[in-house]
Coordinates of C-alpha atoms in Angstrom, one line a residue:
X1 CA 0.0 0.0 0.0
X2 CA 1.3 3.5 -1.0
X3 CA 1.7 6.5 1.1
X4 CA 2.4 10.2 0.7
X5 CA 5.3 12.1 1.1
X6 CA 5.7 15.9 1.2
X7 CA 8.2 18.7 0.9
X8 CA 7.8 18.6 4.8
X9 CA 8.0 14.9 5.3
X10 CA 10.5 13.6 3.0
X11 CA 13.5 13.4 5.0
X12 CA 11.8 11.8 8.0
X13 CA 10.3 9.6 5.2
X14 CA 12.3 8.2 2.1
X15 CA 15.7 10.3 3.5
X16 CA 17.1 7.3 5.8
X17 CA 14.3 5.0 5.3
X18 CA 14.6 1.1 7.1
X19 CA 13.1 -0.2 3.7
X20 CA 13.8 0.7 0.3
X21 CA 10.9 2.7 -2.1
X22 CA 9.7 3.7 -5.4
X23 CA 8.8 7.0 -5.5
X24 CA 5.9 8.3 -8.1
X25 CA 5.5 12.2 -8.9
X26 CA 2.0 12.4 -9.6
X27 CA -0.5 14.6 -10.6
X28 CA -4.3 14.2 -9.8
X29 CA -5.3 15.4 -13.4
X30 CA -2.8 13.2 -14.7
X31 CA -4.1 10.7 -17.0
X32 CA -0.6 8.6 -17.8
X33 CA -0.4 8.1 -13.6
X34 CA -3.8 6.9 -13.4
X35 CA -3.3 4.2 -16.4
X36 CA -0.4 2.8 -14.6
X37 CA -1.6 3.6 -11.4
X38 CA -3.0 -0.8 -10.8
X39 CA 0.2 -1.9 -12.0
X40 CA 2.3 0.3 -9.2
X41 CA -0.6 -1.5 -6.1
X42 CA -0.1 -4.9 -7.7
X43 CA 3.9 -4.2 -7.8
X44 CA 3.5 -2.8 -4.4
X45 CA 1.7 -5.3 -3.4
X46 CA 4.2 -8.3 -4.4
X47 CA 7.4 -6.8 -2.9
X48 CA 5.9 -5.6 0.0
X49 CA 8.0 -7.2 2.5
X50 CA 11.5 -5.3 1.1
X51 CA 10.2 -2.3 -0.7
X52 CA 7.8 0.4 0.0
X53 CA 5.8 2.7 -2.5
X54 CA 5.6 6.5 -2.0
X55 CA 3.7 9.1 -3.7
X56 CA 4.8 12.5 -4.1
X57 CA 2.1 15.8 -5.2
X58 CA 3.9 17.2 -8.0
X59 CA 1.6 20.5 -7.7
X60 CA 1.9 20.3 -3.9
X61 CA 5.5 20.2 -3.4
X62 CA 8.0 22.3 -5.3
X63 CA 10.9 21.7 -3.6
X64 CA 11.1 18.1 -4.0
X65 CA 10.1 18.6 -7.9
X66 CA 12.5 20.7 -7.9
X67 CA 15.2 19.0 -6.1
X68 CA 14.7 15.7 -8.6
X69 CA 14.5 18.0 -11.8
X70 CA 10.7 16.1 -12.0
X71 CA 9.3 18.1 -15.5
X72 CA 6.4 15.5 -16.2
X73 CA 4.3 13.3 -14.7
X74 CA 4.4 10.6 -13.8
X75 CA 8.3 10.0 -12.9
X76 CA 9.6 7.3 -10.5
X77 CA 12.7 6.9 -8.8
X78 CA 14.0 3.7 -7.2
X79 CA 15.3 4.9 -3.6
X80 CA 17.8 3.4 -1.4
X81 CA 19.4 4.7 1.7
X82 CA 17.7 7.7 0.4
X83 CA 19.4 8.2 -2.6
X84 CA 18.4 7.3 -6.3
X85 CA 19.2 3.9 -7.7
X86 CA 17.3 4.1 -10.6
X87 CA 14.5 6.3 -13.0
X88 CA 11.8 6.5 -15.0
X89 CA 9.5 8.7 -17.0
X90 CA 5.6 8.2 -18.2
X91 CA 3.2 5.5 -18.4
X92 CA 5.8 2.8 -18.8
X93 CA 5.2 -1.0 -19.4
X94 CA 5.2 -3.6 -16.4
X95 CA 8.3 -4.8 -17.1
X96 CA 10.0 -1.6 -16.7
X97 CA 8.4 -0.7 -13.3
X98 CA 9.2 -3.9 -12.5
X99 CA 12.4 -3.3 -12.6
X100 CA 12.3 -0.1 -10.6
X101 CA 10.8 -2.3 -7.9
X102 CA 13.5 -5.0 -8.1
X103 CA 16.3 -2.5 -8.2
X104 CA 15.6 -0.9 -5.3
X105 CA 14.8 -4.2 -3.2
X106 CA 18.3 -5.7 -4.9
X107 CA 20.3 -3.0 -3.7
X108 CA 20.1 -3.5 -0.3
X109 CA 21.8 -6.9 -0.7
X110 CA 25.0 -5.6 -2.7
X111 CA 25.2 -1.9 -1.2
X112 CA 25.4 1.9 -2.2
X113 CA 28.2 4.2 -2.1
X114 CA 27.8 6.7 1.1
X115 CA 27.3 9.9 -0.8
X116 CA 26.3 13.6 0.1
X117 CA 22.8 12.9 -0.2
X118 CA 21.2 15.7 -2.2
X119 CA 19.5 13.9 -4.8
X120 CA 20.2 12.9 -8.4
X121 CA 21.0 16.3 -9.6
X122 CA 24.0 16.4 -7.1
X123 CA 27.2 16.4 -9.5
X124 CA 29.5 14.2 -6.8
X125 CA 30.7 11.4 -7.5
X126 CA 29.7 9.7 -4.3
X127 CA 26.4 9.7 -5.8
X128 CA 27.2 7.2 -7.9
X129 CA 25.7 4.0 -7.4
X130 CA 27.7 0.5 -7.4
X131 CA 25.3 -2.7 -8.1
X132 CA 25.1 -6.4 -8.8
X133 CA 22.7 -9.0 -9.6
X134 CA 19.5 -7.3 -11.2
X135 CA 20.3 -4.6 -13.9
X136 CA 18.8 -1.3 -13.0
X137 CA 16.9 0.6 -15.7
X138 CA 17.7 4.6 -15.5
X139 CA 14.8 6.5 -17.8
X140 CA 14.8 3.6 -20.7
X141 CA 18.2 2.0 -20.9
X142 CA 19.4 -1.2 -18.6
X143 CA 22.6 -0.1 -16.4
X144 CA 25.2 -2.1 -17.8
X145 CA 24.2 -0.6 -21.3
X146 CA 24.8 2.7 -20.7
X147 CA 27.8 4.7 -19.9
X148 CA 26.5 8.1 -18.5
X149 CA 26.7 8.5 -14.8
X150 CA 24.0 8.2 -12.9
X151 CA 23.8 11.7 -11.8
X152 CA 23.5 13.2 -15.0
X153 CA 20.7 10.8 -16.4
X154 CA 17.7 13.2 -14.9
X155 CA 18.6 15.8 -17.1
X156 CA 19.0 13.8 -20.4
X157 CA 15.5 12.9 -19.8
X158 CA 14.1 15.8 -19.6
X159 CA 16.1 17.5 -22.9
X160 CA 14.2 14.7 -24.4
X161 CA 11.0 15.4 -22.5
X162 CA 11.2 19.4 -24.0
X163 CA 12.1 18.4 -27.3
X164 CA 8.7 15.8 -27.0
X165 CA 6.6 18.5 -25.3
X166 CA 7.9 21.0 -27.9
X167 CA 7.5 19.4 -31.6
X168 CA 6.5 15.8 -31.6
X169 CA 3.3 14.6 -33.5
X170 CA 3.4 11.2 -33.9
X171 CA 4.9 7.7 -32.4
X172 CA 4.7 4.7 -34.1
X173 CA 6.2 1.0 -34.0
X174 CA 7.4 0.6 -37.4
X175 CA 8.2 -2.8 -37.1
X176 CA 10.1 -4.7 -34.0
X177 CA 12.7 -2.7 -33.3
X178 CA 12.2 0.4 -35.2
X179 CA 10.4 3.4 -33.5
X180 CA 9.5 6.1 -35.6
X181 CA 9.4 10.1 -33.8
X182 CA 7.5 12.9 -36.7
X183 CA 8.3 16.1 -35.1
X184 CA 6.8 19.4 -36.5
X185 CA 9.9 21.7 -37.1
X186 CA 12.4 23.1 -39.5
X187 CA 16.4 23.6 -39.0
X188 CA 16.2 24.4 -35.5
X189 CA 14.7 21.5 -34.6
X190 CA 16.6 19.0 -36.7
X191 CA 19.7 20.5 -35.3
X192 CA 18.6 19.5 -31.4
X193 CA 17.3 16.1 -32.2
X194 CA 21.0 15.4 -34.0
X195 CA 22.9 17.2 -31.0
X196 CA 20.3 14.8 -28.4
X197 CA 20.8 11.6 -30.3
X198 CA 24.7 12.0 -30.9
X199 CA 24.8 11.9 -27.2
X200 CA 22.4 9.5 -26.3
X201 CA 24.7 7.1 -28.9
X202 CA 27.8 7.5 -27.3
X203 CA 26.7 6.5 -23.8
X204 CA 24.2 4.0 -25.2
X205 CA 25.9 2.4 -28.1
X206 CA 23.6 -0.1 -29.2
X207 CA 21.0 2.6 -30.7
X208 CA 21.0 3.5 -34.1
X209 CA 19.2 6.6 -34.7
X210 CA 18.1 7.9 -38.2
X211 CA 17.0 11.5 -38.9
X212 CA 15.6 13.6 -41.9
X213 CA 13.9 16.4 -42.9
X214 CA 11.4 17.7 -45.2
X215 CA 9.8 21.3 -45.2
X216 CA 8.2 21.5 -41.8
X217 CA 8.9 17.8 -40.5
X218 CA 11.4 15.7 -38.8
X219 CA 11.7 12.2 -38.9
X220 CA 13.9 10.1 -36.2
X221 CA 13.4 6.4 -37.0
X222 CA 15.3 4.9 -33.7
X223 CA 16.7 1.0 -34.2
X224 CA 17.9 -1.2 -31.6
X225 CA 18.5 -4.9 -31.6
X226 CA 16.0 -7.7 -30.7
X227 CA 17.2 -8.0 -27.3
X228 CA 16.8 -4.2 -26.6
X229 CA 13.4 -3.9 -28.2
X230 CA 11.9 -3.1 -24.5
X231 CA 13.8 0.0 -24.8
X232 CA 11.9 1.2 -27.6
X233 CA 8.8 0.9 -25.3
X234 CA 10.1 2.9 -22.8
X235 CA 11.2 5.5 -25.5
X236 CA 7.8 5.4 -26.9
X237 CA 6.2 5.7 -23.5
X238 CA 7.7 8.7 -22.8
X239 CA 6.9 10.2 -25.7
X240 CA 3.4 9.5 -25.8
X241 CA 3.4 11.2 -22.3
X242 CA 4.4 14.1 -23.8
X243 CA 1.9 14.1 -26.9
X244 CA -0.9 13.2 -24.6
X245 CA 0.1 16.7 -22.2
X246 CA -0.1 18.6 -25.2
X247 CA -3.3 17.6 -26.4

């Protein structure tokens, strides 16, 4: 069973917490939190003995939106020791909040580093996290794929979040493992997505991104293999999130 947490309660809370939790940034009008809002009680429900479910206002408390650079809803975080494990971003399929679940219960059996303990925007390297066993999954991408620390993932999410929000019109599977992304937008826009994606590739090597352009459109077709295809659900998640906030 969930509970809430607050700008006022948090430390008391989640900060040094006996059990580990998923967090969820919420809104009430939020219709992406209320799709996957059964799968989070049956979740919560099945690892109840090692990890504990928290809810968090994102029009109530500022401070902690602020603090985990939250810019949609929903977003979960995988706490331990009260620091971040592991992320997510929109309505995402079971077996990604799955995974948030399991990283946060595994981590208590192969440790964290002691860090400062401001959150995941903090820039220390303390904040790092060390893990075995279960691979976490940070926004869409399992741990041991991707290369960029863990600190830094937050805000690599949201650029793609904005550029979502901003320009996208369309998401659709192309075929298993190809995602397709239409964005309304000339030059400018282009130029960010190619910027975005040339990053994302070099800390996530096994995507193969695609873009083009015609007058008023941009196309990013994203590939991964057969044994990364959940990532494209993630991806598409997201992004549907975004589409469905704009409409």
């Amino acid at each position: 069973m969930a509970f809430e947490v607050t700008d006022a309660t948090f430390e008391q809370e989640v900060g040094l917490p006996q059990q580990p939790v998923v967090m969820e940034f919420y809104a009430t009008w939020c219709g992406n939190c209320r799709r996957i809002a059964p799968v989070l009680d049956e979740l919560a429900a099945e690892f109840t003995t090692r990890v504990q479910l928290v809810k968090v206002n994102a029009d109530e408390n500022p401070e902690l939106v602020s603090r985990f650079a939250v810019t949609s809803t929903p977003t979960l975080f995988a706490m331990a020791g009260g620091r971040q494990v592991a992320s997510t971003v929109g309505a995402q399929p079971t077996p990604i909040l799955r995974a948030l679940f399991e990283s946060a219960a595994d981590t208590t059996s192969s440790g964290i580093v002691s860090g400062c303990g401001c959150g995941p925007t903090c820039g220390s390297d303390s904040s790092k996290i060390t893990k075995t066993g279960t691979d976490l999954i940070s926004g869409w991408v399992p741990a041991e794929a991707c290369t960029l620390p863990t600190a830094d993932q937050p805000a690599r999410l949201a650029e793609f979040d904005a550029l979502f929000t901003s320009s996208l019109r369309e998401v659709r599977h192309e075929q298993p493992g190809l995602l397709r992304l239409r964005l309304h937008g000339g030059t400018e826009v282009e130029a960010t997505a190619r910027d975005l994606t040339a990053r994302e590739t070099e800390c996530c090597s096994f995507f193969g991104f695609t873009i083009s352009r015609t007058d008023d459109e941009v196309l990013i077709d994203v590939q991964v293999p057969a044994d990364k295809e959940i990532v494209l659900d993630g991806i598409a998640a997201q992004a549907e999130t975004a589409l469905a906030a704009r409409i």
